[in-house]
Amino acid sequence: MAQPTPAPSAGSPFIEFQDVWLAYNETLLAQNSFAVEAIDLRVNKGQFIAIVGPSGCGKSTFMKLTTGLRRPSRGTVRIDGQPVTGPLKISGMAFQAPSLLPWRTTLDNVLLPLEIVEPHRSQFKARRAEYVQRASALLAKVGLGGYESKFPWQLSGGMQQRVSICRALIHEPKMLLLDEPFGALDAFTREELWCILRDLWLEQQFNVVLVTHDLRESVFLADTVYVMSKGPGRFVVNRQIDLPRVRDLEITYTPAFTDIVHELRSHIGAIRGGAAAAAASGVVA
Ligand SMILES: Nc1ncnc2c1ncn2[C@@H]1O[C@H](COP(=O)(O)OP(=O)(O)OP(=O)(O)O)[C@@H](O)[C@H]1O
Ligand SMILES: [Mg+2]
């Protein structure tokens, strides 16, 4: 019989992984071939974490587990005190490609989740004016006031990515998952978007999980950076970023900042070196 889920206690973490393993299918499970393994993680409410690691190490897999798109083969994932048993409504997501619908205007792209996800879906018609106002306010915050009626093809890549972040935030999620959201952008636009994300997060205090290949990005934005290894896909380093808030771009030129970036880079180098050595010796990583 299903047991009632206990209410989260005041001190409980917002994201909690307890010894989580995932094999993508039964065959892989039977071969003990796991995409991620032995993940233990506790993230407090409102924290911003970043995950870095080599390609294929399991970062996107971690995201799927966090948002309930995949269930662990072993272990437990809890979000906001509740075990995750299916896709979560309390999260918003944005990916490397903005994936806006080309036939919808900026405004209608941002409104899309409200048309799909309950409890908004059933109220959408009645509350449309309020939702439009919310979308416009969000667009104004990311510097896109006045672009509501433009189509995606009329926007630059950076603008499209801002729209996609607004779309991820329109239903006021408790958690924002970003999988390399700025990877395709030029360096200036990327830094501009770091600041936009920083401001939205400081204002709204949702949890953020950011996957990135950019170590500077992770150090600039996150409270904690996790480094993942490949084969096995594990969390091997947990680095608190104790740089003061509010951080502005100037901080990225300070020795304190670059020291942390170097330290993370040497961890990644060690992981990649280990994988390369294993491949050279004929051991498949
Ligand atoms: N649907 C799937 N079925 C089987 N294996 C998968 C599936 N998705 C991912 N994998 C495997 O799981 C491992 C981790 O993949 P994942 O996509 O999480 O890596 P990643 O760290 O996000 O990589 P990248 O930086 O290239 O995006 C890889 O070995 C990959 O081949
Ligand atoms: Mg990925």
Short mmCIF file of C-alpha atoms and ligand atoms in Angstrom, two decimals:
data_model
loop_
_atom_site.label_atom_id
_atom_site.label_comp_id
_atom_site.label_asym_id
_atom_site.label_seq_id
_atom_site.Cartn_x
_atom_site.Cartn_y
_atom_site.Cartn_z
CA MET A 1 0.00 0.00 0.00
CA ALA A 2 1.28 3.49 -0.81
CA GLN A 3 2.53 5.33 2.25
CA PRO A 4 1.72 9.02 2.68
CA THR A 5 4.78 11.12 1.87
CA PRO A 6 6.08 13.03 4.88
CA ALA A 7 6.08 16.82 4.57
CA PRO A 8 9.55 18.25 3.96
CA SER A 9 11.20 19.41 7.18
CA ALA A 10 12.55 22.95 7.36
CA GLY A 11 16.15 21.74 7.08
CA SER A 12 15.67 19.27 4.24
CA PRO A 13 17.54 19.92 0.99
CA PHE A 14 15.69 21.01 -2.13
CA ILE A 15 17.51 18.57 -4.42
CA GLU A 16 18.57 15.27 -2.89
CA PHE A 17 20.17 12.31 -4.68
CA GLN A 18 20.82 9.25 -2.55
CA ASP A 19 23.17 6.73 -4.17
CA VAL A 20 21.55 7.14 -7.60
CA TRP A 21 22.50 4.86 -10.51
CA LEU A 22 20.99 4.84 -13.98
CA ALA A 23 21.30 2.30 -16.78
CA TYR A 24 19.36 3.40 -19.84
CA ASN A 25 17.73 0.05 -20.50
CA GLU A 26 17.40 -3.50 -19.20
CA THR A 27 20.22 -4.85 -21.38
CA LEU A 28 22.63 -2.19 -20.13
CA LEU A 29 21.45 -2.85 -16.58
CA ALA A 30 22.10 -6.57 -16.96
CA GLN A 31 25.63 -5.68 -18.16
CA ASN A 32 26.11 -3.35 -15.18
CA SER A 33 26.63 -0.55 -17.68
CA PHE A 34 25.52 2.67 -15.99
CA ALA A 35 25.38 6.14 -17.53
CA VAL A 36 25.74 7.63 -14.04
CA GLU A 37 26.51 5.92 -10.79
CA ALA A 38 26.65 6.41 -7.04
CA ILE A 39 25.43 10.01 -7.18
CA ASP A 40 24.98 11.56 -3.76
CA LEU A 41 24.04 15.19 -3.69
CA ARG A 42 22.24 17.62 -1.41
CA VAL A 43 21.42 21.11 -2.62
CA ASN A 44 19.69 23.66 -0.42
CA LYS A 45 16.70 25.69 -1.45
CA GLY A 46 17.52 28.60 -3.71
CA GLN A 47 21.08 27.44 -4.46
CA PHE A 48 22.71 27.76 -7.84
CA ILE A 49 24.81 24.77 -8.85
CA ALA A 50 26.80 24.13 -12.01
CA ILE A 51 27.93 20.80 -13.43
CA VAL A 52 30.99 20.49 -15.62
CA GLY A 53 32.68 17.48 -17.13
CA PRO A 54 33.77 15.87 -20.40
CA SER A 55 31.34 15.09 -23.17
CA GLY A 56 29.34 11.92 -22.51
CA CYS A 57 30.03 11.87 -18.75
CA GLY A 58 26.35 11.98 -17.81
CA LYS A 59 25.46 15.64 -17.30
CA SER A 60 22.27 15.54 -19.37
CA THR A 61 21.42 12.21 -17.76
CA PHE A 62 21.66 13.91 -14.37
CA MET A 63 19.24 16.58 -15.64
CA LYS A 64 16.76 13.94 -16.80
CA LEU A 65 16.88 12.33 -13.37
CA THR A 66 16.43 15.67 -11.62
CA THR A 67 13.33 16.57 -13.59
CA GLY A 68 11.82 13.07 -13.53
CA LEU A 69 12.18 12.33 -17.25
CA ARG A 70 14.11 9.21 -16.19
CA ARG A 71 13.73 7.09 -13.07
CA PRO A 72 16.87 5.80 -11.37
CA SER A 73 17.76 2.12 -11.71
CA ARG A 74 18.91 2.32 -8.08
CA GLY A 75 18.66 4.93 -5.36
CA THR A 76 16.28 7.82 -4.77
CA VAL A 77 15.85 11.32 -6.13
CA ARG A 78 13.89 13.79 -4.00
CA ILE A 79 12.97 17.30 -5.04
CA ASP A 80 11.56 19.66 -2.44
CA GLY A 81 11.23 16.74 -0.05
CA GLN A 82 9.14 14.58 -2.41
CA PRO A 83 10.39 11.45 -4.19
CA VAL A 84 10.41 12.04 -7.94
CA THR A 85 8.16 9.53 -9.68
CA GLY A 86 7.47 11.27 -13.02
CA PRO A 87 8.06 14.51 -14.93
CA LEU A 88 8.00 17.50 -12.60
CA LYS A 89 5.87 20.56 -13.17
CA ILE A 90 7.86 22.68 -10.76
CA SER A 91 10.85 22.89 -13.08
CA GLY A 92 11.59 24.93 -16.16
CA MET A 93 14.17 23.91 -18.75
CA ALA A 94 16.25 25.53 -21.46
CA PHE A 95 18.79 23.89 -23.76
CA GLN A 96 21.63 24.82 -26.09
CA ALA A 97 19.27 25.25 -29.04
CA PRO A 98 16.49 27.70 -28.13
CA SER A 99 13.90 25.46 -29.89
CA LEU A 100 11.29 28.17 -30.32
CA LEU A 101 8.28 27.40 -32.50
CA PRO A 102 8.90 29.34 -35.73
CA TRP A 103 5.23 30.02 -36.42
CA ARG A 104 4.64 31.59 -33.02
CA THR A 105 5.55 35.11 -31.99
CA THR A 106 7.93 35.80 -29.12
CA LEU A 107 4.97 36.36 -26.81
CA ASP A 108 3.19 33.18 -27.86
CA ASN A 109 6.37 31.15 -27.48
CA VAL A 110 6.80 32.42 -23.93
CA LEU A 111 3.15 31.67 -23.12
CA LEU A 112 3.34 28.12 -24.45
CA PRO A 113 3.97 26.30 -21.13
CA LEU A 114 0.92 28.00 -19.62
CA GLU A 115 -1.20 26.61 -22.45
CA ILE A 116 0.09 23.10 -21.78
CA VAL A 117 0.80 22.67 -18.07
CA GLU A 118 -1.87 22.49 -15.40
CA PRO A 119 -3.06 24.32 -13.33
CA HIS A 120 -2.53 27.09 -15.91
CA ARG A 121 -3.93 25.22 -18.88
CA SER A 122 -7.52 25.15 -17.66
CA GLN A 123 -7.35 28.81 -16.62
CA PHE A 124 -5.53 30.01 -19.70
CA LYS A 125 -8.45 31.62 -21.51
CA ALA A 126 -9.86 33.28 -18.40
CA ARG A 127 -6.49 34.60 -17.20
CA ARG A 128 -4.90 35.32 -20.57
CA ALA A 129 -4.55 39.07 -19.98
CA GLU A 130 -2.72 38.47 -16.70
CA TYR A 131 -0.45 35.88 -18.31
CA VAL A 132 0.36 38.21 -21.19
CA GLN A 133 1.30 40.87 -18.68
CA ARG A 134 3.55 38.40 -16.86
CA ALA A 135 5.24 37.37 -20.12
CA SER A 136 5.79 40.99 -21.16
CA ALA A 137 7.28 41.84 -17.77
CA LEU A 138 9.67 38.91 -18.06
CA LEU A 139 10.65 39.86 -21.61
CA ALA A 140 11.30 43.42 -20.46
CA LYS A 141 13.59 42.09 -17.69
CA VAL A 142 15.78 40.30 -20.24
CA GLY A 143 15.91 43.36 -22.49
CA LEU A 144 13.26 42.25 -24.98
CA GLY A 145 10.52 44.73 -24.19
CA GLY A 146 8.80 45.62 -27.48
CA TYR A 147 9.73 42.34 -29.20
CA GLU A 148 6.50 40.53 -28.26
CA SER A 149 5.14 40.32 -31.79
CA LYS A 150 8.41 39.39 -33.53
CA PHE A 151 8.89 35.85 -34.84
CA PRO A 152 11.97 33.78 -33.91
CA TRP A 153 13.54 34.28 -37.34
CA GLN A 154 13.49 38.03 -36.71
CA LEU A 155 15.64 37.62 -33.59
CA SER A 156 19.38 37.02 -33.10
CA GLY A 157 20.62 33.80 -31.48
CA GLY A 158 21.15 35.58 -28.15
CA MET A 159 17.66 37.08 -28.28
CA GLN A 160 16.16 33.67 -29.03
CA GLN A 161 17.97 32.20 -26.06
CA ARG A 162 16.58 34.96 -23.84
CA VAL A 163 13.10 34.11 -25.09
CA SER A 164 13.70 30.49 -24.27
CA ILE A 165 14.78 31.41 -20.71
CA CYS A 166 11.59 33.48 -20.34
CA ARG A 167 9.60 30.49 -21.56
CA ALA A 168 11.32 28.30 -18.93
CA LEU A 169 10.43 30.79 -16.21
CA ILE A 170 6.89 31.82 -17.18
CA HIS A 171 5.17 29.33 -14.90
CA GLU A 172 7.33 30.54 -11.98
CA PRO A 173 9.13 27.25 -11.43
CA LYS A 174 10.95 26.46 -8.21
CA MET A 175 13.82 25.03 -10.21
CA LEU A 176 15.45 26.05 -13.47
CA LEU A 177 17.46 23.47 -15.41
CA LEU A 178 19.82 24.81 -18.04
CA ASP A 179 21.73 22.42 -20.28
CA GLU A 180 24.48 24.44 -22.01
CA PRO A 181 22.11 27.32 -22.66
CA PHE A 182 24.79 29.75 -23.82
CA GLY A 183 27.07 27.32 -25.68
CA ALA A 184 26.15 28.53 -29.16
CA LEU A 185 26.57 32.25 -28.43
CA ASP A 186 29.51 34.59 -28.95
CA ALA A 187 31.53 35.56 -25.88
CA PHE A 188 30.00 39.04 -25.44
CA THR A 189 26.43 37.84 -25.75
CA ARG A 190 27.18 34.99 -23.42
CA GLU A 191 28.47 37.33 -20.72
CA GLU A 192 25.45 39.55 -21.17
CA LEU A 193 23.20 36.55 -20.58
CA TRP A 194 25.19 35.50 -17.50
CA CYS A 195 24.25 38.85 -15.97
CA ILE A 196 20.61 38.50 -16.99
CA LEU A 197 20.44 35.05 -15.43
CA ARG A 198 22.24 36.28 -12.30
CA ASP A 199 19.69 39.08 -11.87
CA LEU A 200 16.66 36.84 -12.42
CA TRP A 201 18.03 34.34 -9.92
CA LEU A 202 18.88 36.98 -7.31
CA GLU A 203 15.38 38.39 -7.63
CA GLN A 204 13.38 35.16 -7.71
CA GLN A 205 15.64 32.74 -5.77
CA PHE A 206 14.67 29.58 -7.64
CA ASN A 207 17.14 26.70 -7.66
CA VAL A 208 19.32 26.53 -10.74
CA VAL A 209 21.15 23.53 -12.16
CA LEU A 210 23.42 24.71 -14.96
CA VAL A 211 25.30 22.29 -17.20
CA THR A 212 28.13 24.00 -19.00
CA HIS A 213 31.45 23.40 -20.73
CA ASP A 214 32.55 26.91 -19.82
CA LEU A 215 34.42 26.89 -16.51
CA ARG A 216 34.37 30.71 -16.23
CA GLU A 217 30.62 30.62 -16.63
CA SER A 218 30.29 28.04 -13.86
CA VAL A 219 32.48 30.02 -11.44
CA PHE A 220 30.82 33.34 -12.23
CA LEU A 221 27.29 32.06 -11.67
CA ALA A 222 27.28 29.14 -9.25
CA ASP A 223 27.40 28.69 -5.49
CA THR A 224 28.89 25.24 -6.01
CA VAL A 225 30.50 23.63 -9.05
CA TYR A 226 30.41 19.83 -9.41
CA VAL A 227 32.89 18.10 -11.66
CA MET A 228 31.80 14.82 -13.24
CA SER A 229 34.08 12.07 -14.49
CA LYS A 230 33.41 9.86 -17.46
CA GLY A 231 33.29 6.08 -17.39
CA PRO A 232 32.09 5.90 -14.67
CA GLY A 233 29.80 8.93 -14.72
CA ARG A 234 30.33 10.11 -11.16
CA PHE A 235 30.58 13.36 -9.26
CA VAL A 236 34.24 13.56 -8.32
CA VAL A 237 34.73 17.14 -7.11
CA ASN A 238 32.44 19.52 -5.28
CA ARG A 239 33.89 23.06 -5.24
CA GLN A 240 32.20 25.79 -3.21
CA ILE A 241 32.53 29.16 -4.92
CA ASP A 242 32.96 31.55 -2.04
CA LEU A 243 33.31 34.69 -4.15
CA PRO A 244 31.11 37.50 -2.82
CA ARG A 245 27.70 38.30 -4.30
CA VAL A 246 26.59 40.33 -6.22
CA ARG A 247 29.27 39.35 -8.76
CA ASP A 248 29.84 41.54 -11.77
CA LEU A 249 31.95 40.78 -14.81
CA GLU A 250 34.97 42.58 -13.32
CA ILE A 251 35.36 39.71 -10.90
CA THR A 252 36.29 37.40 -13.77
CA TYR A 253 39.62 39.28 -14.07
CA THR A 254 40.61 38.88 -10.40
CA PRO A 255 43.21 36.34 -9.21
CA ALA A 256 40.69 34.77 -6.81
CA PHE A 257 38.41 34.00 -9.77
CA THR A 258 41.07 32.75 -12.16
CA ASP A 259 42.61 30.57 -9.42
CA ILE A 260 39.32 28.69 -9.07
CA VAL A 261 39.00 28.35 -12.86
CA HIS A 262 42.54 26.92 -13.02
CA GLU A 263 41.82 24.53 -10.20
CA LEU A 264 38.70 23.23 -11.98
CA ARG A 265 40.58 23.01 -15.26
CA SER A 266 43.24 20.82 -13.65
CA HIS A 267 40.52 18.48 -12.32
CA ILE A 268 39.03 18.18 -15.81
CA GLY A 269 42.51 17.73 -17.30
CA ALA A 270 43.17 14.88 -14.87
CA ILE A 271 39.88 13.22 -15.84
CA ARG A 272 40.55 13.59 -19.56
CA GLY A 273 44.17 12.46 -19.10
CA GLY A 274 42.95 9.38 -17.24
CA ALA A 275 40.44 8.57 -19.99
CA ALA A 276 43.06 9.10 -22.72
CA ALA A 277 45.55 6.85 -20.91
CA ALA A 278 42.88 4.17 -20.52
CA ALA A 279 42.02 4.39 -24.23
CA ALA A 280 45.72 4.22 -25.21
CA SER A 281 46.20 1.10 -23.11
CA GLY A 282 43.23 -0.50 -24.83
CA VAL A 283 40.91 -0.20 -21.85
CA VAL A 284 37.57 1.18 -23.02
CA ALA A 285 36.53 4.03 -20.72
N1 LIG B 1 18.76 7.48 -24.49
C1 LIG B 1 19.94 6.88 -24.24
N2 LIG B 1 20.07 5.54 -24.37
C2 LIG B 1 21.25 4.90 -24.11
N3 LIG B 1 22.35 5.55 -23.71
C3 LIG B 1 22.27 6.90 -23.55
C4 LIG B 1 21.08 7.63 -23.82
N4 LIG B 1 21.30 8.93 -23.58
C5 LIG B 1 22.59 9.01 -23.19
N5 LIG B 1 23.18 7.79 -23.17
C6 LIG B 1 24.57 7.47 -22.77
O1 LIG B 1 24.76 7.91 -21.44
C7 LIG B 1 26.05 8.49 -21.27
C8 LIG B 1 25.90 9.90 -20.73
O2 LIG B 1 25.25 10.71 -21.73
P1 LIG B 1 24.81 12.22 -21.46
O3 LIG B 1 24.00 12.66 -22.61
O4 LIG B 1 24.22 12.31 -20.11
O5 LIG B 1 26.26 12.94 -21.45
P2 LIG B 1 26.61 14.49 -21.35
O6 LIG B 1 27.59 14.64 -20.21
O7 LIG B 1 25.38 15.30 -21.30
O8 LIG B 1 27.43 14.75 -22.72
P3 LIG B 1 27.54 16.12 -23.61
O9 LIG B 1 28.50 17.02 -22.87
O10 LIG B 1 28.15 15.62 -24.90
O11 LIG B 1 26.17 16.70 -23.78
C9 LIG B 1 26.73 8.41 -22.63
O12 LIG B 1 27.55 7.28 -22.63
C10 LIG B 1 25.59 8.24 -23.61
O13 LIG B 1 25.98 7.50 -24.72
MG MG B 2 24.54 16.74 -22.62
#
